[in-house]
PDB file of C-alpha atoms in Angstrom:
ATOM      1  CA  UNK M 116       2.450 -37.091  -3.942  1.00  0.00           C
ATOM      2  CA  UNK M 117      -0.222 -34.485  -4.666  1.00  0.00           C
ATOM      3  CA  UNK M 118      -2.600 -33.143  -2.015  1.00  0.00           C
ATOM      4  CA  UNK M 119      -5.681 -31.018  -2.647  1.00  0.00           C
ATOM      5  CA  UNK M 120      -6.416 -28.284  -0.114  1.00  0.00           C
ATOM      6  CA  UNK M 121      -9.349 -25.894   0.230  1.00  0.00           C
ATOM      7  CA  UNK M 122      -8.389 -22.561   1.755  1.00  0.00           C
ATOM      8  CA  UNK M 123     -10.511 -19.578   2.725  1.00  0.00           C
ATOM      9  CA  UNK M 124      -9.659 -15.930   3.255  1.00  0.00           C
ATOM     10  CA  UNK M 125     -12.672 -14.910   5.342  1.00  0.00           C
ATOM     11  CA  UNK M 126     -12.941 -11.202   6.055  1.00  0.00           C
ATOM     12  CA  UNK M 127     -15.613  -9.090   7.671  1.00  0.00           C
ATOM     13  CA  UNK M 128     -17.469  -8.474   4.400  1.00  0.00           C
ATOM     14  CA  UNK M 129     -16.465 -11.156   1.898  1.00  0.00           C
ATOM     15  CA  UNK M 130     -14.971 -14.616   1.630  1.00  0.00           C
ATOM     16  CA  UNK M 131     -12.402 -15.688  -0.941  1.00  0.00           C
ATOM     17  CA  UNK M 132     -11.745 -19.397  -1.353  1.00  0.00           C
ATOM     18  CA  UNK M 133      -9.541 -21.508  -3.544  1.00  0.00           C
ATOM     19  CA  UNK M 134      -8.528 -25.013  -4.523  1.00  0.00           C
ATOM     20  CA  UNK M 135      -4.775 -25.382  -4.024  1.00  0.00           C
ATOM     21  CA  UNK M 136      -2.709 -28.368  -5.129  1.00  0.00           C
ATOM     22  CA  UNK M 137       0.439 -29.199  -3.184  1.00  0.00           C
ATOM     23  CA  UNK M 138       3.159 -31.152  -5.002  1.00  0.00           C
ATOM     24  CA  UNK M 139       5.435 -32.679  -2.389  1.00  0.00           C
ATOM     25  CA  UNK M 140       8.129 -33.671  -4.893  1.00  0.00           C
ATOM     26  CA  UNK M 141       8.792 -30.026  -5.783  1.00  0.00           C
ATOM     27  CA  UNK M 142       7.349 -28.413  -2.636  1.00  0.00           C
ATOM     28  CA  UNK M 143       5.221 -26.197  -4.889  1.00  0.00           C
ATOM     29  CA  UNK M 144       1.670 -24.878  -4.554  1.00  0.00           C
ATOM     30  CA  UNK M 145      -0.637 -24.403  -7.534  1.00  0.00           C
ATOM     31  CA  UNK M 146      -3.944 -22.536  -7.503  1.00  0.00           C
ATOM     32  CA  UNK M 147      -6.489 -24.476  -9.558  1.00  0.00           C
ATOM     33  CA  UNK M 148      -9.534 -22.257  -9.032  1.00  0.00           C
ATOM     34  CA  UNK M 149     -10.552 -19.392  -6.794  1.00  0.00           C
ATOM     35  CA  UNK M 150     -13.676 -17.330  -6.127  1.00  0.00           C
ATOM     36  CA  UNK M 151     -14.994 -14.606  -3.827  1.00  0.00           C
ATOM     37  CA  UNK M 152     -18.498 -14.120  -2.414  1.00  0.00           C
ATOM     38  CA  UNK M 153     -19.868 -11.246  -0.347  1.00  0.00           C
ATOM     39  CA  UNK M 154     -21.135 -12.512   2.987  1.00  0.00           C
ATOM     40  CA  UNK M 155     -24.421 -10.668   2.546  1.00  0.00           C
ATOM     41  CA  UNK M 156     -25.112 -12.721  -0.585  1.00  0.00           C
ATOM     42  CA  UNK M 157     -25.565 -15.819   1.611  1.00  0.00           C
ATOM     43  CA  UNK M 158     -28.243 -16.516   4.216  1.00  0.00           C
ATOM     44  CA  UNK M 159     -26.105 -18.629   6.555  1.00  0.00           C
ATOM     45  CA  UNK M 160     -22.709 -20.269   6.864  1.00  0.00           C
ATOM     46  CA  UNK M 161     -24.184 -23.420   5.355  1.00  0.00           C
ATOM     47  CA  UNK M 162     -25.494 -21.404   2.398  1.00  0.00           C
ATOM     48  CA  UNK M 163     -22.117 -19.663   2.005  1.00  0.00           C
ATOM     49  CA  UNK M 164     -20.391 -23.046   1.799  1.00  0.00           C
ATOM     50  CA  UNK M 165     -22.916 -24.293  -0.747  1.00  0.00           C
ATOM     51  CA  UNK M 166     -22.288 -21.217  -2.911  1.00  0.00           C
ATOM     52  CA  UNK M 167     -18.503 -21.585  -2.629  1.00  0.00           C
ATOM     53  CA  UNK M 168     -18.690 -25.234  -3.648  1.00  0.00           C
ATOM     54  CA  UNK M 169     -20.953 -24.426  -6.607  1.00  0.00           C
ATOM     55  CA  UNK M 170     -18.582 -21.698  -7.809  1.00  0.00           C
ATOM     56  CA  UNK M 171     -15.435 -23.763  -7.298  1.00  0.00           C
ATOM     57  CA  UNK M 172     -17.070 -26.888  -8.772  1.00  0.00           C
ATOM     58  CA  UNK M 173     -15.633 -28.842  -5.862  1.00  0.00           C
ATOM     59  CA  UNK M 174     -16.964 -30.244  -2.590  1.00  0.00           C
ATOM     60  CA  UNK M 175     -15.203 -29.314   0.636  1.00  0.00           C
ATOM     61  CA  UNK M 176     -15.587 -32.934   1.708  1.00  0.00           C
ATOM     62  CA  UNK M 177     -13.350 -34.107  -1.149  1.00  0.00           C
ATOM     63  CA  UNK M 178     -10.360 -32.036  -0.017  1.00  0.00           C
ATOM     64  CA  UNK M 179      -7.486 -33.542   1.958  1.00  0.00           C
ATOM     65  CA  UNK M 180      -7.732 -30.643   4.429  1.00  0.00           C
ATOM     66  CA  UNK M 181      -9.389 -27.242   4.850  1.00  0.00           C
ATOM     67  CA  UNK M 182      -7.741 -24.107   6.260  1.00  0.00           C
ATOM     68  CA  UNK M 183      -9.818 -21.010   7.032  1.00  0.00           C
ATOM     69  CA  UNK M 184      -7.960 -17.782   7.699  1.00  0.00           C
ATOM     70  CA  UNK M 185     -10.558 -15.573   9.343  1.00  0.00           C
ATOM     71  CA  UNK M 186     -11.078 -12.209  10.992  1.00  0.00           C
ATOM     72  CA  UNK M 187     -12.119 -12.663  14.608  1.00  0.00           C
ATOM     73  CA  UNK M 188     -11.497 -15.208  17.336  1.00  0.00           C
ATOM     74  CA  UNK M 189     -12.324 -18.896  16.946  1.00  0.00           C
ATOM     75  CA  UNK M 190     -13.282 -20.500  20.263  1.00  0.00           C
ATOM     76  CA  UNK M 191     -13.215 -24.073  18.977  1.00  0.00           C
ATOM     77  CA  UNK M 192     -16.840 -24.070  17.850  1.00  0.00           C
ATOM     78  CA  UNK M 193     -17.803 -20.554  16.702  1.00  0.00           C
ATOM     79  CA  UNK M 194     -15.957 -17.707  14.998  1.00  0.00           C
ATOM     80  CA  UNK M 195     -16.597 -14.449  16.852  1.00  0.00           C
ATOM     81  CA  UNK M 196     -16.026 -10.983  15.413  1.00  0.00           C
ATOM     82  CA  UNK M 197     -16.309  -7.758  17.427  1.00  0.00           C
ATOM     83  CA  UNK M 198     -18.583  -6.084  14.857  1.00  0.00           C
ATOM     84  CA  UNK M 199     -20.371  -9.381  14.197  1.00  0.00           C
ATOM     85  CA  UNK M 200     -20.742 -11.478  11.084  1.00  0.00           C
ATOM     86  CA  UNK M 201     -24.164 -11.385   9.377  1.00  0.00           C
ATOM     87  CA  UNK M 202     -24.879 -14.929  10.627  1.00  0.00           C
ATOM     88  CA  UNK M 203     -23.580 -17.523  13.052  1.00  0.00           C
ATOM     89  CA  UNK M 204     -20.161 -18.881  12.097  1.00  0.00           C
ATOM     90  CA  UNK M 205     -20.664 -22.286  13.725  1.00  0.00           C
ATOM     91  CA  UNK M 206     -17.807 -24.085  11.991  1.00  0.00           C
ATOM     92  CA  UNK M 207     -17.586 -27.084  14.325  1.00  0.00           C
ATOM     93  CA  UNK M 208     -21.251 -27.990  13.771  1.00  0.00           C
ATOM     94  CA  UNK M 209     -21.029 -27.476  10.012  1.00  0.00           C
ATOM     95  CA  UNK M 210     -17.852 -29.552   9.762  1.00  0.00           C
ATOM     96  CA  UNK M 211     -19.529 -32.436  11.573  1.00  0.00           C
ATOM     97  CA  UNK M 212     -22.747 -32.196   9.568  1.00  0.00           C
ATOM     98  CA  UNK M 213     -20.915 -32.071   6.245  1.00  0.00           C
ATOM     99  CA  UNK M 214     -18.308 -34.666   7.179  1.00  0.00           C
ATOM    100  CA  UNK M 215     -15.369 -32.389   6.505  1.00  0.00           C
ATOM    101  CA  UNK M 216     -11.765 -33.610   6.390  1.00  0.00           C
ATOM    102  CA  UNK M 217      -9.312 -32.180   8.979  1.00  0.00           C
ATOM    103  CA  UNK M 218      -9.804 -28.410   9.184  1.00  0.00           C
ATOM    104  CA  UNK M 219      -8.547 -25.387  11.098  1.00  0.00           C
ATOM    105  CA  UNK M 220      -9.839 -21.846  11.632  1.00  0.00           C
ATOM    106  CA  UNK M 221      -6.870 -19.555  12.221  1.00  0.00           C
ATOM    107  CA  UNK M 222      -6.024 -15.837  12.572  1.00  0.00           C
ATOM    108  CA  UNK M 223      -6.558 -14.136   9.213  1.00  0.00           C
ATOM    109  CA  UNK M 224      -2.951 -12.960   8.850  1.00  0.00           C
ATOM    110  CA  UNK M 225      -1.390 -16.315   9.786  1.00  0.00           C
ATOM    111  CA  UNK M 226      -1.763 -17.512   6.165  1.00  0.00           C
ATOM    112  CA  UNK M 227      -0.028 -14.335   4.975  1.00  0.00           C
ATOM    113  CA  UNK M 228       3.003 -15.157   7.114  1.00  0.00           C
ATOM    114  CA  UNK M 229       2.833 -18.776   5.939  1.00  0.00           C
ATOM    115  CA  UNK M 230       2.895 -17.608   2.316  1.00  0.00           C
ATOM    116  CA  UNK M 231       6.371 -16.199   2.972  1.00  0.00           C
ATOM    117  CA  UNK M 232       7.524 -19.747   3.798  1.00  0.00           C
ATOM    118  CA  UNK M 233       6.671 -20.838   0.231  1.00  0.00           C
ATOM    119  CA  UNK M 234       7.860 -20.111  -3.303  1.00  0.00           C
ATOM    120  CA  UNK M 235       5.720 -16.942  -3.241  1.00  0.00           C
ATOM    121  CA  UNK M 236       8.379 -14.978  -1.378  1.00  0.00           C
ATOM    122  CA  UNK M 237      10.890 -14.951  -4.241  1.00  0.00           C
ATOM    123  CA  UNK M 238       8.455 -14.987  -7.167  1.00  0.00           C
ATOM    124  CA  UNK M 239       8.074 -11.458  -8.635  1.00  0.00           C
ATOM    125  CA  UNK M 240       4.508 -12.318  -9.625  1.00  0.00           C
ATOM    126  CA  UNK M 241       3.657 -12.693  -5.932  1.00  0.00           C
ATOM    127  CA  UNK M 242       6.053 -10.385  -4.057  1.00  0.00           C
ATOM    128  CA  UNK M 243       7.457  -6.944  -4.819  1.00  0.00           C
ATOM    129  CA  UNK M 244      10.642  -6.285  -2.847  1.00  0.00           C
ATOM    130  CA  UNK M 245      11.045  -2.676  -1.724  1.00  0.00           C
ATOM    131  CA  UNK M 246      14.587  -3.156  -0.402  1.00  0.00           C
ATOM    132  CA  UNK M 247      17.511  -5.235  -1.729  1.00  0.00           C
ATOM    133  CA  UNK M 248      18.329  -6.552   1.742  1.00  0.00           C
ATOM    134  CA  UNK M 249      19.128 -10.270   2.127  1.00  0.00           C
ATOM    135  CA  UNK M 250      16.509 -12.305   3.992  1.00  0.00           C
ATOM    136  CA  UNK M 251      17.535 -14.339   7.003  1.00  0.00           C
ATOM    137  CA  UNK M 252      15.475 -17.476   6.250  1.00  0.00           C
ATOM    138  CA  UNK M 253      15.306 -18.415   9.946  1.00  0.00           C
ATOM    139  CA  UNK M 254      14.780 -14.847  11.156  1.00  0.00           C
ATOM    140  CA  UNK M 255      11.600 -13.394  12.573  1.00  0.00           C
ATOM    141  CA  UNK M 256       9.246 -12.106   9.895  1.00  0.00           C
ATOM    142  CA  UNK M 257       6.110 -10.001  10.190  1.00  0.00           C
ATOM    143  CA  UNK M 258       3.071  -9.748   7.916  1.00  0.00           C
ATOM    144  CA  UNK M 259       1.073  -6.506   7.966  1.00  0.00           C
ATOM    145  CA  UNK M 260      -2.434  -6.486   6.547  1.00  0.00           C
ATOM    146  CA  UNK M 261      -4.056  -3.165   5.633  1.00  0.00           C
ATOM    147  CA  UNK M 262      -7.704  -3.604   4.698  1.00  0.00           C
ATOM    148  CA  UNK M 263     -11.013  -3.284   6.522  1.00  0.00           C
ATOM    149  CA  UNK M 264      -8.837  -3.264   9.635  1.00  0.00           C
ATOM    150  CA  UNK M 265      -5.120  -3.266  10.395  1.00  0.00           C
ATOM    151  CA  UNK M 266      -3.508  -6.486  11.563  1.00  0.00           C
ATOM    152  CA  UNK M 267      -0.113  -8.079  11.991  1.00  0.00           C
ATOM    153  CA  UNK M 268       1.195 -11.580  12.579  1.00  0.00           C
ATOM    154  CA  UNK M 269       4.785 -12.576  13.232  1.00  0.00           C
ATOM    155  CA  UNK M 270       6.369 -15.941  12.590  1.00  0.00           C
ATOM    156  CA  UNK M 271       9.620 -17.851  12.386  1.00  0.00           C
ATOM    157  CA  UNK M 272      10.595 -20.610   9.965  1.00  0.00           C
ATOM    158  CA  UNK M 273      12.289 -23.429  11.869  1.00  0.00           C
ATOM    159  CA  UNK M 274      15.305 -25.356  10.625  1.00  0.00           C
ATOM    160  CA  UNK M 275      13.233 -28.548  10.267  1.00  0.00           C
ATOM    161  CA  UNK M 276      10.805 -26.850   7.859  1.00  0.00           C
ATOM    162  CA  UNK M 277       8.066 -26.336  10.458  1.00  0.00           C
ATOM    163  CA  UNK M 278       7.194 -22.861  11.734  1.00  0.00           C
ATOM    164  CA  UNK M 279       6.222 -20.905  14.833  1.00  0.00           C
ATOM    165  CA  UNK M 280       3.527 -18.202  14.837  1.00  0.00           C
ATOM    166  CA  UNK M 281       3.143 -15.435  17.413  1.00  0.00           C
ATOM    167  CA  UNK M 282       0.015 -13.811  18.775  1.00  0.00           C
ATOM    168  CA  UNK M 283      -0.503 -10.090  18.568  1.00  0.00           C
ATOM    169  CA  UNK M 284      -2.916  -7.269  17.729  1.00  0.00           C
ATOM    170  CA  UNK M 285      -0.533  -4.651  16.460  1.00  0.00           C
ATOM    171  CA  UNK M 286      -3.178  -2.578  14.697  1.00  0.00           C
ATOM    172  CA  UNK M 287      -4.412  -1.426  18.093  1.00  0.00           C
ATOM    173  CA  UNK M 288      -1.104   0.188  19.077  1.00  0.00           C
ATOM    174  CA  UNK M 289      -1.697   3.803  20.023  1.00  0.00           C
ATOM    175  CA  UNK M 290      -0.133   6.487  17.842  1.00  0.00           C
ATOM    176  CA  UNK M 291       2.625   8.571  19.363  1.00  0.00           C
ATOM    177  CA  UNK M 292       4.628  11.321  17.685  1.00  0.00           C
ATOM    178  CA  UNK M 293       8.060  10.158  16.554  1.00  0.00           C
ATOM    179  CA  UNK M 294      10.978  12.301  17.757  1.00  0.00           C
ATOM    180  CA  UNK M 295      12.485  13.165  14.359  1.00  0.00           C
ATOM    181  CA  UNK M 296       9.715  15.349  12.923  1.00  0.00           C
ATOM    182  CA  UNK M 297       9.798  18.944  11.729  1.00  0.00           C
ATOM    183  CA  UNK M 298       7.538  21.697  13.008  1.00  0.00           C
ATOM    184  CA  UNK M 299       5.075  21.443  10.101  1.00  0.00           C
ATOM    185  CA  UNK M 300       4.713  17.676  10.525  1.00  0.00           C
ATOM    186  CA  UNK M 301       4.243  18.042  14.290  1.00  0.00           C
ATOM    187  CA  UNK M 302       1.572  20.693  13.811  1.00  0.00           C
ATOM    188  CA  UNK M 303      -0.308  18.579  11.257  1.00  0.00           C
ATOM    189  CA  UNK M 304      -0.018  15.501  13.458  1.00  0.00           C
ATOM    190  CA  UNK M 305      -1.454  17.270  16.520  1.00  0.00           C
ATOM    191  CA  UNK M 306      -4.272  18.768  14.456  1.00  0.00           C
ATOM    192  CA  UNK M 307      -5.123  15.340  13.029  1.00  0.00           C
ATOM    193  CA  UNK M 308      -5.059  13.704  16.474  1.00  0.00           C
ATOM    194  CA  UNK M 309      -7.413  16.397  17.802  1.00  0.00           C
ATOM    195  CA  UNK M 310      -9.717  15.855  14.827  1.00  0.00           C
ATOM    196  CA  UNK M 311      -9.782  12.067  15.308  1.00  0.00           C
ATOM    197  CA  UNK M 312     -10.592  12.518  18.986  1.00  0.00           C
ATOM    198  CA  UNK M 313     -13.502  14.786  18.088  1.00  0.00           C
ATOM    199  CA  UNK M 314     -15.078  12.566  15.416  1.00  0.00           C
ATOM    200  CA  UNK M 315     -14.707   9.405  17.495  1.00  0.00           C
ATOM    201  CA  UNK M 316     -13.988   9.356  21.224  1.00  0.00           C
ATOM    202  CA  UNK M 317     -12.425   5.871  21.159  1.00  0.00           C
ATOM    203  CA  UNK M 318      -8.622   5.610  21.554  1.00  0.00           C
ATOM    204  CA  UNK M 319      -6.575   6.864  18.603  1.00  0.00           C
ATOM    205  CA  UNK M 320      -4.730   3.848  17.219  1.00  0.00           C
ATOM    206  CA  UNK M 321      -2.924   3.147  13.955  1.00  0.00           C
ATOM    207  CA  UNK M 322      -6.027   1.282  12.748  1.00  0.00           C
ATOM    208  CA  UNK M 323      -7.981   4.554  12.853  1.00  0.00           C
ATOM    209  CA  UNK M 324      -5.809   5.778   9.976  1.00  0.00           C
ATOM    210  CA  UNK M 325      -4.404   2.658   8.286  1.00  0.00           C
ATOM    211  CA  UNK M 326      -7.617   1.004   7.113  1.00  0.00           C
ATOM    212  CA  UNK M 327     -10.434   1.533   4.663  1.00  0.00           C
ATOM    213  CA  UNK M 328     -12.343   3.618   7.193  1.00  0.00           C
ATOM    214  CA  UNK M 329      -9.060   5.350   8.014  1.00  0.00           C
ATOM    215  CA  UNK M 330      -8.890   6.778   4.490  1.00  0.00           C
ATOM    216  CA  UNK M 331     -12.354   8.240   5.111  1.00  0.00           C
ATOM    217  CA  UNK M 332     -11.131   9.975   8.284  1.00  0.00           C
ATOM    218  CA  UNK M 333      -8.071  11.360   6.505  1.00  0.00           C
ATOM    219  CA  UNK M 334     -10.219  12.620   3.642  1.00  0.00           C
ATOM    220  CA  UNK M 335     -12.582  14.312   6.104  1.00  0.00           C
ATOM    221  CA  UNK M 336      -9.611  16.041   7.709  1.00  0.00           C
ATOM    222  CA  UNK M 337      -7.846  17.217   4.542  1.00  0.00           C
ATOM    223  CA  UNK M 338     -10.864  17.713   2.276  1.00  0.00           C
ATOM    224  CA  UNK M 339     -13.852  18.495   4.537  1.00  0.00           C
ATOM    225  CA  UNK M 340     -16.008  19.446   1.542  1.00  0.00           C
ATOM    226  CA  UNK M 341     -15.630  16.073  -0.187  1.00  0.00           C
ATOM    227  CA  UNK M 342     -19.083  15.104  -1.495  1.00  0.00           C
ATOM    228  CA  UNK M 343     -18.777  11.310  -1.231  1.00  0.00           C
ATOM    229  CA  UNK M 344     -16.986   9.917   1.803  1.00  0.00           C
ATOM    230  CA  UNK M 345     -16.735   6.180   1.185  1.00  0.00           C
ATOM    231  CA  UNK M 346     -13.532   4.127   0.949  1.00  0.00           C
ATOM    232  CA  UNK M 347     -14.353   3.312  -2.686  1.00  0.00           C
ATOM    233  CA  UNK M 348     -14.902   6.925  -3.779  1.00  0.00           C
ATOM    234  CA  UNK M 349     -11.836   8.118  -1.877  1.00  0.00           C
ATOM    235  CA  UNK M 350      -9.784   5.370  -3.509  1.00  0.00           C
ATOM    236  CA  UNK M 351     -10.867   6.624  -6.933  1.00  0.00           C
ATOM    237  CA  UNK M 352     -10.011  10.206  -5.957  1.00  0.00           C
ATOM    238  CA  UNK M 353      -6.550   9.166  -4.770  1.00  0.00           C
ATOM    239  CA  UNK M 354      -5.839   7.201  -7.952  1.00  0.00           C
ATOM    240  CA  UNK M 355      -7.017  10.174 -10.028  1.00  0.00           C
ATOM    241  CA  UNK M 356      -4.561  12.470  -8.235  1.00  0.00           C
ATOM    242  CA  UNK M 357      -7.350  14.433  -6.532  1.00  0.00           C
ATOM    243  CA  UNK M 358      -6.486  13.548  -2.923  1.00  0.00           C
ATOM    244  CA  UNK M 359      -2.701  13.774  -2.678  1.00  0.00           C
ATOM    245  CA  UNK M 360      -2.776  15.056   0.902  1.00  0.00           C
ATOM    246  CA  UNK M 361      -4.707  11.962   1.961  1.00  0.00           C
ATOM    247  CA  UNK M 362      -2.296   9.662   0.112  1.00  0.00           C
ATOM    248  CA  UNK M 363       0.821  11.342   1.543  1.00  0.00           C
ATOM    249  CA  UNK M 364      -0.503  11.274   5.109  1.00  0.00           C
ATOM    250  CA  UNK M 365      -1.462   7.616   4.725  1.00  0.00           C
ATOM    251  CA  UNK M 366       2.046   6.880   3.409  1.00  0.00           C
ATOM    252  CA  UNK M 367       3.691   8.686   6.331  1.00  0.00           C
ATOM    253  CA  UNK M 368       1.659   6.887   8.998  1.00  0.00           C
ATOM    254  CA  UNK M 369       2.190   3.524   7.287  1.00  0.00           C
ATOM    255  CA  UNK M 370       5.916   4.251   7.373  1.00  0.00           C
ATOM    256  CA  UNK M 371       5.678   5.245  11.038  1.00  0.00           C
ATOM    257  CA  UNK M 372       3.810   2.006  11.779  1.00  0.00           C
ATOM    258  CA  UNK M 373       6.456  -0.052   9.947  1.00  0.00           C
ATOM    259  CA  UNK M 374       9.180   1.694  11.940  1.00  0.00           C
ATOM    260  CA  UNK M 375       7.289   0.878  15.137  1.00  0.00           C
ATOM    261  CA  UNK M 376       7.005  -2.790  14.114  1.00  0.00           C
ATOM    262  CA  UNK M 377      10.717  -2.877  13.215  1.00  0.00           C
ATOM    263  CA  UNK M 378      11.624  -1.644  16.683  1.00  0.00           C
ATOM    264  CA  UNK M 379       9.201  -4.095  18.316  1.00  0.00           C
ATOM    265  CA  UNK M 380      10.265  -7.262  16.467  1.00  0.00           C
ATOM    266  CA  UNK M 381      13.646  -6.436  14.829  1.00  0.00           C
ATOM    267  CA  UNK M 382      12.528  -8.678  11.926  1.00  0.00           C
ATOM    268  CA  UNK M 383      15.580  -9.735   9.925  1.00  0.00           C
ATOM    269  CA  UNK M 384      13.257 -12.144   8.091  1.00  0.00           C
ATOM    270  CA  UNK M 385      11.437  -9.113   6.731  1.00  0.00           C
ATOM    271  CA  UNK M 386       8.206  -7.173   6.944  1.00  0.00           C
ATOM    272  CA  UNK M 387       5.703  -8.194   4.276  1.00  0.00           C
ATOM    273  CA  UNK M 388       2.746  -5.922   3.544  1.00  0.00           C
ATOM    274  CA  UNK M 389      -0.601  -7.127   2.198  1.00  0.00           C
ATOM    275  CA  UNK M 390      -4.250  -6.119   2.171  1.00  0.00           C
ATOM    276  CA  UNK M 391      -6.872  -4.634  -0.104  1.00  0.00           C
ATOM    277  CA  UNK M 392      -6.160  -0.982   0.730  1.00  0.00           C
ATOM    278  CA  UNK M 393      -2.462  -1.363  -0.069  1.00  0.00           C
ATOM    279  CA  UNK M 394      -3.205  -3.216  -3.301  1.00  0.00           C
ATOM    280  CA  UNK M 395      -5.424  -0.334  -4.421  1.00  0.00           C
ATOM    281  CA  UNK M 396      -2.786   2.301  -3.632  1.00  0.00           C
ATOM    282  CA  UNK M 397       0.643   0.954  -4.552  1.00  0.00           C
ATOM    283  CA  UNK M 398       1.613   4.539  -5.454  1.00  0.00           C
ATOM    284  CA  UNK M 399       1.949   5.292  -1.731  1.00  0.00           C
ATOM    285  CA  UNK M 400       5.273   3.402  -1.689  1.00  0.00           C
ATOM    286  CA  UNK M 401       6.674   5.926  -4.170  1.00  0.00           C
ATOM    287  CA  UNK M 402       5.852   8.833  -1.842  1.00  0.00           C
ATOM    288  CA  UNK M 403       8.890  10.265  -0.020  1.00  0.00           C
ATOM    289  CA  UNK M 404       6.624  10.481   3.028  1.00  0.00           C
ATOM    290  CA  UNK M 405       6.592   6.678   3.291  1.00  0.00           C
ATOM    291  CA  UNK M 406      10.345   6.473   3.903  1.00  0.00           C
ATOM    292  CA  UNK M 407      10.222   9.595   6.065  1.00  0.00           C
ATOM    293  CA  UNK M 408       7.690   7.863   8.305  1.00  0.00           C
ATOM    294  CA  UNK M 409       9.924   4.815   8.673  1.00  0.00           C
ATOM    295  CA  UNK M 410      12.904   6.990   9.570  1.00  0.00           C
ATOM    296  CA  UNK M 411      10.959   9.284  11.926  1.00  0.00           C
ATOM    297  CA  UNK M 412      12.083   7.008  14.779  1.00  0.00           C
ATOM    298  CA  UNK M 413      15.890   7.171  14.584  1.00  0.00           C
ATOM    299  CA  UNK M 414      16.639   4.400  17.099  1.00  0.00           C
ATOM    300  CA  UNK M 415      18.624   1.506  15.590  1.00  0.00           C
ATOM    301  CA  UNK M 416      18.050   3.007  12.144  1.00  0.00           C
ATOM    302  CA  UNK M 417      21.249   1.611  10.600  1.00  0.00           C
ATOM    303  CA  UNK M 418      20.312  -1.891  11.728  1.00  0.00           C
ATOM    304  CA  UNK M 419      16.690  -1.470  10.653  1.00  0.00           C
ATOM    305  CA  UNK M 420      17.799  -0.412   7.172  1.00  0.00           C
ATOM    306  CA  UNK M 421      19.143  -3.946   6.732  1.00  0.00           C
ATOM    307  CA  UNK M 422      15.730  -5.532   7.293  1.00  0.00           C
ATOM    308  CA  UNK M 423      13.907  -6.738   4.146  1.00  0.00           C
ATOM    309  CA  UNK M 424      10.658  -5.006   3.256  1.00  0.00           C
ATOM    310  CA  UNK M 425       8.191  -6.020   0.564  1.00  0.00           C
ATOM    311  CA  UNK M 426       4.602  -6.129  -0.672  1.00  0.00           C
ATOM    312  CA  UNK M 427       2.662  -9.351  -1.216  1.00  0.00           C
ATOM    313  CA  UNK M 428       1.007  -8.247  -4.445  1.00  0.00           C
ATOM    314  CA  UNK M 429      -0.843 -11.390  -5.611  1.00  0.00           C
ATOM    315  CA  UNK M 430      -4.397 -12.119  -4.476  1.00  0.00           C
ATOM    316  CA  UNK M 431      -3.534 -15.831  -4.062  1.00  0.00           C
ATOM    317  CA  UNK M 432      -0.867 -15.281  -1.392  1.00  0.00           C
ATOM    318  CA  UNK M 433      -3.240 -15.793   1.556  1.00  0.00           C
ATOM    319  CA  UNK M 434      -4.797 -18.862  -0.078  1.00  0.00           C
ATOM    320  CA  UNK M 435      -1.409 -20.458  -0.753  1.00  0.00           C
ATOM    321  CA  UNK M 436      -0.281 -19.580   2.772  1.00  0.00           C
ATOM    322  CA  UNK M 437      -3.372 -21.298   4.152  1.00  0.00           C
ATOM    323  CA  UNK M 438      -2.536 -24.368   2.100  1.00  0.00           C
ATOM    324  CA  UNK M 439       0.973 -24.380   3.542  1.00  0.00           C
ATOM    325  CA  UNK M 440      -0.478 -24.226   7.056  1.00  0.00           C
ATOM    326  CA  UNK M 441      -2.731 -27.175   6.201  1.00  0.00           C
ATOM    327  CA  UNK M 442       0.162 -29.243   4.829  1.00  0.00           C
ATOM    328  CA  UNK M 443       2.294 -28.669   7.923  1.00  0.00           C
ATOM    329  CA  UNK M 444      -0.390 -28.835  10.620  1.00  0.00           C
ATOM    330  CA  UNK M 445      -3.374 -30.821   9.325  1.00  0.00           C
ATOM    331  CA  UNK M 446      -2.028 -33.586   7.071  1.00  0.00           C
TER     332      UNK M 446
END
């Protein structure tokens, strides 16, 4: 049996969508076509859907199910984002007007966790493993997304093939100084925290550093004379080797965040990292500062070193994960 799913990866600024085929005989997912459209290129949700369908050469109505992984909170009728989408995301009305098949609007990192329940997890084209640790298939696993914002989602694969997903907002955890840090690191950390408090009087959380806008703040701190402070220009500077201090600090705080998540969830099913910022800066995982950040909290370190850690490196992971959600929950 073959099922055709439409899945979306709807962020704050753009929407990726794909046609995914599910082959039940082999339990495999195949991406037929995918596209991405900036939200500002559409006038409304209805117009966005029309553009997606025209690009994919496929009508949403003809799918067996639709899964939308989205930033924000879906209240059953509308998708609500703190900084607001450019137009009303009235999915329930649109679905009724367009006669959609069964659909769901879910937390944007839920599909990332679901991707780890599929063939993507062990395929080197989709996942880069940073540790050789064995994966407990029924253990708790956590997906971390580093992009416009910082998000996490935890989940557990059940013995019957179904899954359980948690609810959390880990990106908003406040930053504290880990105990195992040297004097230079402590001094830099305190100076950075003071700087972040001055430029923005909102609470200092991991998201303030581990995000696209976070790279801007780090660049302002380390290179105050930088002429062009945008995530894109800073990304180019980092990749050109012109902003090593920014890269190393980002790596250390990402490691510290991973150590914090390890202690919170003790995920023997692994931590799996995704997101546009990470994909643009894979060199950060080669920085010694990344591992130093993980080990800055020494509690349960020997046990934590046995937890798998990897990067979801393929842009289809979220789309395939959304298709898996649809197969298990909508069909």
